Structure formats: C-alpha cells, structure tokens
Amino acid sequence: MQDLRIHIKNVVCQRCIMTVSEILERLDIPFDEVLLGEVILKMPVEIDKLKMLEEEFEKVGFEIITDRDQRLVNSIKSLIIEEVYSDKLSNTKLSTLLASKLNFDYSHITHQFSESEGQSIQKYYNAVRIERAKELLDYDELGIAEIADLLGYSTPAYLSTSFKNATGLTPSEYRQLEGKNRKNLDSV
C-alpha cells in the first residue's frame, strides 16, 4: 500500500505551500493538507500522475524525497522553520521538541542531520533565526528587543552579538543597509 504522505524538498514557506496546493489541484490529485515539506493525500496516486507531479515540482524547484534519511532531514528543517516562524517560540528545548515530534532519539536525529547537511542542527537553527531576524528588521515594525524576544534570544545584546557574528553587522547597521543580503531558506 502506498503511503499517503509525500515529502517534498524546498517547501519552506507559505508561498511554497500555495504553489504545491495549486499543482495538486491542477493535476486533480486529492489531498487533505499541504504542510512545510510534505503533503498528506486523500488516496494513493497513480504512477503516471506521480510522474507528472514530479515534473511539475521540478519546474518550480521542488523535489519528492523518497530516501528515508533525507525525509528525516527534511522533517527536521520543516519543524525548525515552523518553530522560528511561529508567533511565539515554544519554551521547549529544540532537542526535546524534535525528538518528540519525530519519534526518534535526539542522537539519531542529530547524527543524520549532520551527516547529510555538513552542519549541526543548532547551527542550522541559528542560521534560520538570523534570516528571520533580517526579515523582521526589513519590515521595520519591531524594535531589537521585541525581535530578540520573538526569536527566543535571552537578551537584545545576545541577538546583536549573534547577528554580528553571522553577518558582520549589528542589527541596527543591517536595518540601514540599502541592498539587503537575505538568503532563501532552502539555501540556509
């Protein structure tokens, strides 16, 4: 029996979710939900439609992930992005959050991630938080202290130090830049 869950690489934002939904609707593939990094189908997909789906995904930079370890890495990234882009970070340690959501021991999770991505989960998490901070700074609606609180930094000074270490600029200097240097989340 075919799994009703398809894991998709590079689905990292709401616009990506909308794009996947539109492709599924256009190909008349019934689904229950599209999430960061995956889609839950209503029924198994015929082989010919699955090939068409792969082709359509490839056109927009998505890829169906079939390898079990790569699905785990994709799930880790999706959970981290979901956590960082939520309205308020949970108070749960990242290791506990990932282990409970993925039903794996954290040592297995971190080993698979590091082996696949060449960086630790913590380094990836910090990079996503810095990209989110850049986005919030670009909006210019929140102060540094509010951004630090939203992203789970213990103090505004800790955010500033982390930001400067990652970008070479303080948050205030970044805010004043003409040409911003934000990365797509799929390249973090």
PDB file of C-alpha atoms in Angstrom:
ATOM      1  CA  MET A   1       0.000   0.000   0.000  1.00  0.00           C
ATOM      2  CA  GLN A   2       1.314   3.448  -0.948  1.00  0.00           C
ATOM      3  CA  ASP A   3       1.984   5.932   1.828  1.00  0.00           C
ATOM      4  CA  LEU A   4      -0.443   8.857   1.835  1.00  0.00           C
ATOM      5  CA  ARG A   5       2.335  11.262   2.774  1.00  0.00           C
ATOM      6  CA  ILE A   6       4.698  12.741   0.183  1.00  0.00           C
ATOM      7  CA  HIS A   7       7.816  14.505   1.432  1.00  0.00           C
ATOM      8  CA  ILE A   8       8.891  17.465  -0.677  1.00  0.00           C
ATOM      9  CA  LYS A   9      12.254  19.204  -0.600  1.00  0.00           C
ATOM     10  CA  ASN A  10      12.389  23.039  -0.590  1.00  0.00           C
ATOM     11  CA  VAL A  11       8.817  23.680   0.590  1.00  0.00           C
ATOM     12  CA  VAL A  12       9.877  26.252   3.169  1.00  0.00           C
ATOM     13  CA  CYS A  13       7.213  28.970   3.271  1.00  0.00           C
ATOM     14  CA  GLN A  14       3.523  29.750   2.852  1.00  0.00           C
ATOM     15  CA  ARG A  15       4.012  30.678  -0.803  1.00  0.00           C
ATOM     16  CA  CYS A  16       5.606  27.250  -1.379  1.00  0.00           C
ATOM     17  CA  ILE A  17       2.605  25.604   0.276  1.00  0.00           C
ATOM     18  CA  MET A  18       0.256  27.569  -2.007  1.00  0.00           C
ATOM     19  CA  THR A  19       2.287  26.547  -5.064  1.00  0.00           C
ATOM     20  CA  VAL A  20       2.182  22.862  -4.105  1.00  0.00           C
ATOM     21  CA  SER A  21      -1.584  23.118  -3.482  1.00  0.00           C
ATOM     22  CA  GLU A  22      -2.126  24.709  -6.909  1.00  0.00           C
ATOM     23  CA  ILE A  23      -0.089  21.983  -8.634  1.00  0.00           C
ATOM     24  CA  LEU A  24      -2.026  19.238  -6.856  1.00  0.00           C
ATOM     25  CA  GLU A  25      -5.347  20.840  -7.773  1.00  0.00           C
ATOM     26  CA  ARG A  26      -4.286  21.360 -11.387  1.00  0.00           C
ATOM     27  CA  LEU A  27      -3.285  17.678 -11.668  1.00  0.00           C
ATOM     28  CA  ASP A  28      -6.516  16.646  -9.921  1.00  0.00           C
ATOM     29  CA  ILE A  29      -4.701  14.890  -7.081  1.00  0.00           C
ATOM     30  CA  PRO A  30      -6.905  14.910  -3.971  1.00  0.00           C
ATOM     31  CA  PHE A  31      -5.132  15.946  -0.763  1.00  0.00           C
ATOM     32  CA  ASP A  32      -6.034  16.667   2.827  1.00  0.00           C
ATOM     33  CA  GLU A  33      -3.291  19.104   3.713  1.00  0.00           C
ATOM     34  CA  VAL A  34      -0.062  20.674   2.493  1.00  0.00           C
ATOM     35  CA  LEU A  35       2.490  21.431   5.195  1.00  0.00           C
ATOM     36  CA  LEU A  36       6.072  22.636   5.206  1.00  0.00           C
ATOM     37  CA  GLY A  37       7.947  19.847   3.457  1.00  0.00           C
ATOM     38  CA  GLU A  38       5.083  17.431   2.924  1.00  0.00           C
ATOM     39  CA  VAL A  39       1.617  16.788   1.589  1.00  0.00           C
ATOM     40  CA  ILE A  40      -0.979  14.429   3.015  1.00  0.00           C
ATOM     41  CA  LEU A  41      -3.029  12.795   0.271  1.00  0.00           C
ATOM     42  CA  LYS A  42      -6.600  11.570   0.439  1.00  0.00           C
ATOM     43  CA  MET A  43      -5.757   8.454  -1.591  1.00  0.00           C
ATOM     44  CA  PRO A  44      -2.772   6.820  -3.283  1.00  0.00           C
ATOM     45  CA  VAL A  45      -1.584   8.449  -6.510  1.00  0.00           C
ATOM     46  CA  GLU A  46      -1.357   6.521  -9.775  1.00  0.00           C
ATOM     47  CA  ILE A  47       2.163   6.096 -11.139  1.00  0.00           C
ATOM     48  CA  ASP A  48       1.551   8.261 -14.234  1.00  0.00           C
ATOM     49  CA  LYS A  49       0.170  11.118 -12.109  1.00  0.00           C
ATOM     50  CA  LEU A  50       3.076  10.780  -9.699  1.00  0.00           C
ATOM     51  CA  LYS A  51       5.492  11.215 -12.637  1.00  0.00           C
ATOM     52  CA  MET A  52       3.588  14.329 -13.769  1.00  0.00           C
ATOM     53  CA  LEU A  53       3.688  15.635 -10.197  1.00  0.00           C
ATOM     54  CA  GLU A  54       7.465  15.125 -10.037  1.00  0.00           C
ATOM     55  CA  GLU A  55       7.864  17.012 -13.334  1.00  0.00           C
ATOM     56  CA  GLU A  56       5.689  19.918 -12.161  1.00  0.00           C
ATOM     57  CA  PHE A  57       7.531  20.109  -8.844  1.00  0.00           C
ATOM     58  CA  GLU A  58      10.880  20.136 -10.644  1.00  0.00           C
ATOM     59  CA  LYS A  59       9.770  23.151 -12.723  1.00  0.00           C
ATOM     60  CA  VAL A  60       9.375  25.243  -9.552  1.00  0.00           C
ATOM     61  CA  GLY A  61      12.389  23.894  -7.649  1.00  0.00           C
ATOM     62  CA  PHE A  62      10.700  21.226  -5.509  1.00  0.00           C
ATOM     63  CA  GLU A  63      11.672  17.577  -5.336  1.00  0.00           C
ATOM     64  CA  ILE A  64       9.893  14.500  -3.999  1.00  0.00           C
ATOM     65  CA  ILE A  65      12.060  12.833  -1.366  1.00  0.00           C
ATOM     66  CA  THR A  66      11.963   9.056  -1.261  1.00  0.00           C
ATOM     67  CA  ASP A  67      15.087   8.293   0.802  1.00  0.00           C
ATOM     68  CA  ARG A  68      14.185   7.668   4.461  1.00  0.00           C
ATOM     69  CA  ASP A  69      17.155   9.582   5.875  1.00  0.00           C
ATOM     70  CA  GLN A  70      16.524  12.549   3.577  1.00  0.00           C
ATOM     71  CA  ARG A  71      12.866  12.575   4.664  1.00  0.00           C
ATOM     72  CA  LEU A  72      14.036  12.809   8.266  1.00  0.00           C
ATOM     73  CA  VAL A  73      16.376  15.712   7.449  1.00  0.00           C
ATOM     74  CA  ASN A  74      13.579  17.458   5.539  1.00  0.00           C
ATOM     75  CA  SER A  75      11.245  16.989   8.516  1.00  0.00           C
ATOM     76  CA  ILE A  76      13.866  18.446  10.868  1.00  0.00           C
ATOM     77  CA  LYS A  77      14.251  21.522   8.659  1.00  0.00           C
ATOM     78  CA  SER A  78      10.475  21.939   8.361  1.00  0.00           C
ATOM     79  CA  LEU A  79       9.980  21.738  12.126  1.00  0.00           C
ATOM     80  CA  ILE A  80      12.742  24.271  12.745  1.00  0.00           C
ATOM     81  CA  ILE A  81      11.324  26.704  10.186  1.00  0.00           C
ATOM     82  CA  GLU A  82       7.832  26.229  11.612  1.00  0.00           C
ATOM     83  CA  GLU A  83       9.162  26.923  15.121  1.00  0.00           C
ATOM     84  CA  VAL A  84      11.159  30.031  14.140  1.00  0.00           C
ATOM     85  CA  TYR A  85       8.329  31.484  12.052  1.00  0.00           C
ATOM     86  CA  SER A  86       5.614  30.875  14.644  1.00  0.00           C
ATOM     87  CA  ASP A  87       4.178  33.845  16.523  1.00  0.00           C
ATOM     88  CA  LYS A  88       5.965  32.765  19.694  1.00  0.00           C
ATOM     89  CA  LEU A  89       8.732  30.208  20.121  1.00  0.00           C
ATOM     90  CA  SER A  90       7.844  27.344  22.418  1.00  0.00           C
ATOM     91  CA  ASN A  91       9.691  27.108  25.713  1.00  0.00           C
ATOM     92  CA  THR A  92      10.675  23.529  24.891  1.00  0.00           C
ATOM     93  CA  LYS A  93      14.340  22.810  24.195  1.00  0.00           C
ATOM     94  CA  LEU A  94      14.955  22.225  20.487  1.00  0.00           C
ATOM     95  CA  SER A  95      16.324  18.726  21.127  1.00  0.00           C
ATOM     96  CA  THR A  96      13.214  17.746  23.116  1.00  0.00           C
ATOM     97  CA  LEU A  97      10.878  19.292  20.541  1.00  0.00           C
ATOM     98  CA  LEU A  98      12.479  17.453  17.611  1.00  0.00           C
ATOM     99  CA  ALA A  99      12.736  14.120  19.423  1.00  0.00           C
ATOM    100  CA  SER A 100       9.089  14.221  20.483  1.00  0.00           C
ATOM    101  CA  LYS A 101       7.720  15.362  17.109  1.00  0.00           C
ATOM    102  CA  LEU A 102       9.831  12.946  15.057  1.00  0.00           C
ATOM    103  CA  ASN A 103       9.698   9.972  17.452  1.00  0.00           C
ATOM    104  CA  PHE A 104      13.437   9.367  17.274  1.00  0.00           C
ATOM    105  CA  ASP A 105      16.201   9.627  19.820  1.00  0.00           C
ATOM    106  CA  TYR A 106      17.865  13.033  19.511  1.00  0.00           C
ATOM    107  CA  SER A 107      21.313  11.469  18.998  1.00  0.00           C
ATOM    108  CA  HIS A 108      19.969   9.686  15.880  1.00  0.00           C
ATOM    109  CA  ILE A 109      18.323  12.874  14.625  1.00  0.00           C
ATOM    110  CA  THR A 110      21.430  14.994  15.073  1.00  0.00           C
ATOM    111  CA  HIS A 111      23.692  12.328  13.529  1.00  0.00           C
ATOM    112  CA  GLN A 112      21.530  12.029  10.397  1.00  0.00           C
ATOM    113  CA  PHE A 113      21.236  15.794  10.040  1.00  0.00           C
ATOM    114  CA  SER A 114      24.965  16.474  10.468  1.00  0.00           C
ATOM    115  CA  GLU A 115      25.918  13.668   8.102  1.00  0.00           C
ATOM    116  CA  SER A 116      23.523  14.890   5.413  1.00  0.00           C
ATOM    117  CA  GLU A 117      23.915  18.660   5.780  1.00  0.00           C
ATOM    118  CA  GLY A 118      27.509  19.049   6.930  1.00  0.00           C
ATOM    119  CA  GLN A 119      26.409  21.243   9.831  1.00  0.00           C
ATOM    120  CA  SER A 120      24.804  20.712  13.221  1.00  0.00           C
ATOM    121  CA  ILE A 121      21.114  21.153  13.882  1.00  0.00           C
ATOM    122  CA  GLN A 122      21.960  24.028  16.233  1.00  0.00           C
ATOM    123  CA  LYS A 123      23.958  25.815  13.528  1.00  0.00           C
ATOM    124  CA  TYR A 124      21.049  25.413  11.081  1.00  0.00           C
ATOM    125  CA  TYR A 125      18.575  26.624  13.721  1.00  0.00           C
ATOM    126  CA  ASN A 126      20.710  29.697  14.416  1.00  0.00           C
ATOM    127  CA  ALA A 127      21.000  30.451  10.678  1.00  0.00           C
ATOM    128  CA  VAL A 128      17.212  30.274  10.260  1.00  0.00           C
ATOM    129  CA  ARG A 129      16.759  32.586  13.256  1.00  0.00           C
ATOM    130  CA  ILE A 130      19.214  35.091  11.755  1.00  0.00           C
ATOM    131  CA  GLU A 131      17.325  35.040   8.427  1.00  0.00           C
ATOM    132  CA  ARG A 132      14.069  35.597  10.321  1.00  0.00           C
ATOM    133  CA  ALA A 133      15.690  38.477  12.213  1.00  0.00           C
ATOM    134  CA  LYS A 134      16.763  40.015   8.883  1.00  0.00           C
ATOM    135  CA  GLU A 135      13.195  39.732   7.625  1.00  0.00           C
ATOM    136  CA  LEU A 136      11.791  41.381  10.756  1.00  0.00           C
ATOM    137  CA  LEU A 137      14.422  44.129  10.544  1.00  0.00           C
ATOM    138  CA  ASP A 138      13.444  44.739   6.903  1.00  0.00           C
ATOM    139  CA  TYR A 139       9.800  45.187   7.930  1.00  0.00           C
ATOM    140  CA  ASP A 140      10.945  47.874  10.398  1.00  0.00           C
ATOM    141  CA  GLU A 141       7.889  47.320  12.619  1.00  0.00           C
ATOM    142  CA  LEU A 142       9.572  45.854  15.713  1.00  0.00           C
ATOM    143  CA  GLY A 143      12.425  47.038  17.865  1.00  0.00           C
ATOM    144  CA  ILE A 144      15.534  44.948  18.507  1.00  0.00           C
ATOM    145  CA  ALA A 145      14.262  43.943  21.959  1.00  0.00           C
ATOM    146  CA  GLU A 146      10.942  42.755  20.502  1.00  0.00           C
ATOM    147  CA  ILE A 147      12.707  40.777  17.774  1.00  0.00           C
ATOM    148  CA  ALA A 148      15.035  39.213  20.359  1.00  0.00           C
ATOM    149  CA  ASP A 149      12.043  38.169  22.462  1.00  0.00           C
ATOM    150  CA  LEU A 150      10.107  36.823  19.475  1.00  0.00           C
ATOM    151  CA  LEU A 151      13.067  34.716  18.334  1.00  0.00           C
ATOM    152  CA  GLY A 152      13.923  33.354  21.772  1.00  0.00           C
ATOM    153  CA  TYR A 153      17.136  35.260  22.434  1.00  0.00           C
ATOM    154  CA  SER A 154      17.661  35.813  26.163  1.00  0.00           C
ATOM    155  CA  THR A 155      18.566  39.480  25.671  1.00  0.00           C
ATOM    156  CA  PRO A 156      18.718  42.035  22.863  1.00  0.00           C
ATOM    157  CA  ALA A 157      22.500  42.102  23.369  1.00  0.00           C
ATOM    158  CA  TYR A 158      22.688  38.340  22.699  1.00  0.00           C
ATOM    159  CA  LEU A 159      20.702  38.817  19.475  1.00  0.00           C
ATOM    160  CA  SER A 160      23.033  41.665  18.456  1.00  0.00           C
ATOM    161  CA  THR A 161      26.142  39.586  19.161  1.00  0.00           C
ATOM    162  CA  SER A 162      24.774  36.549  17.294  1.00  0.00           C
ATOM    163  CA  PHE A 163      23.647  38.736  14.404  1.00  0.00           C
ATOM    164  CA  LYS A 164      27.036  40.457  14.137  1.00  0.00           C
ATOM    165  CA  ASN A 165      28.872  37.114  14.273  1.00  0.00           C
ATOM    166  CA  ALA A 166      26.689  35.759  11.459  1.00  0.00           C
ATOM    167  CA  THR A 167      26.509  38.825   9.204  1.00  0.00           C
ATOM    168  CA  GLY A 168      29.364  41.135  10.189  1.00  0.00           C
ATOM    169  CA  LEU A 169      26.806  43.845  11.007  1.00  0.00           C
ATOM    170  CA  THR A 170      24.793  44.820  14.038  1.00  0.00           C
ATOM    171  CA  PRO A 171      21.002  44.673  13.616  1.00  0.00           C
ATOM    172  CA  SER A 172      20.927  48.492  13.515  1.00  0.00           C
ATOM    173  CA  GLU A 173      23.581  48.591  10.790  1.00  0.00           C
ATOM    174  CA  TYR A 174      21.719  45.957   8.815  1.00  0.00           C
ATOM    175  CA  ARG A 175      18.477  47.933   9.078  1.00  0.00           C
ATOM    176  CA  GLN A 176      20.240  50.946   7.483  1.00  0.00           C
ATOM    177  CA  LEU A 177      21.658  48.954   4.534  1.00  0.00           C
ATOM    178  CA  GLU A 178      20.393  49.824   1.061  1.00  0.00           C
ATOM    179  CA  GLY A 179      20.949  46.405  -0.521  1.00  0.00           C
ATOM    180  CA  LYS A 180      19.813  43.733   1.914  1.00  0.00           C
ATOM    181  CA  ASN A 181      21.534  40.354   1.965  1.00  0.00           C
ATOM    182  CA  ARG A 182      18.822  37.850   2.864  1.00  0.00           C
ATOM    183  CA  LYS A 183      19.049  34.179   1.910  1.00  0.00           C
ATOM    184  CA  ASN A 184      16.274  31.871   0.779  1.00  0.00           C
ATOM    185  CA  LEU A 185      15.501  29.357   3.499  1.00  0.00           C
ATOM    186  CA  ASP A 186      16.183  26.491   1.119  1.00  0.00           C
ATOM    187  CA  SER A 187      19.806  27.672   0.851  1.00  0.00           C
ATOM    188  CA  VAL A 188      20.476  28.146   4.595  1.00  0.00           C
TER     189      VAL A 188
END
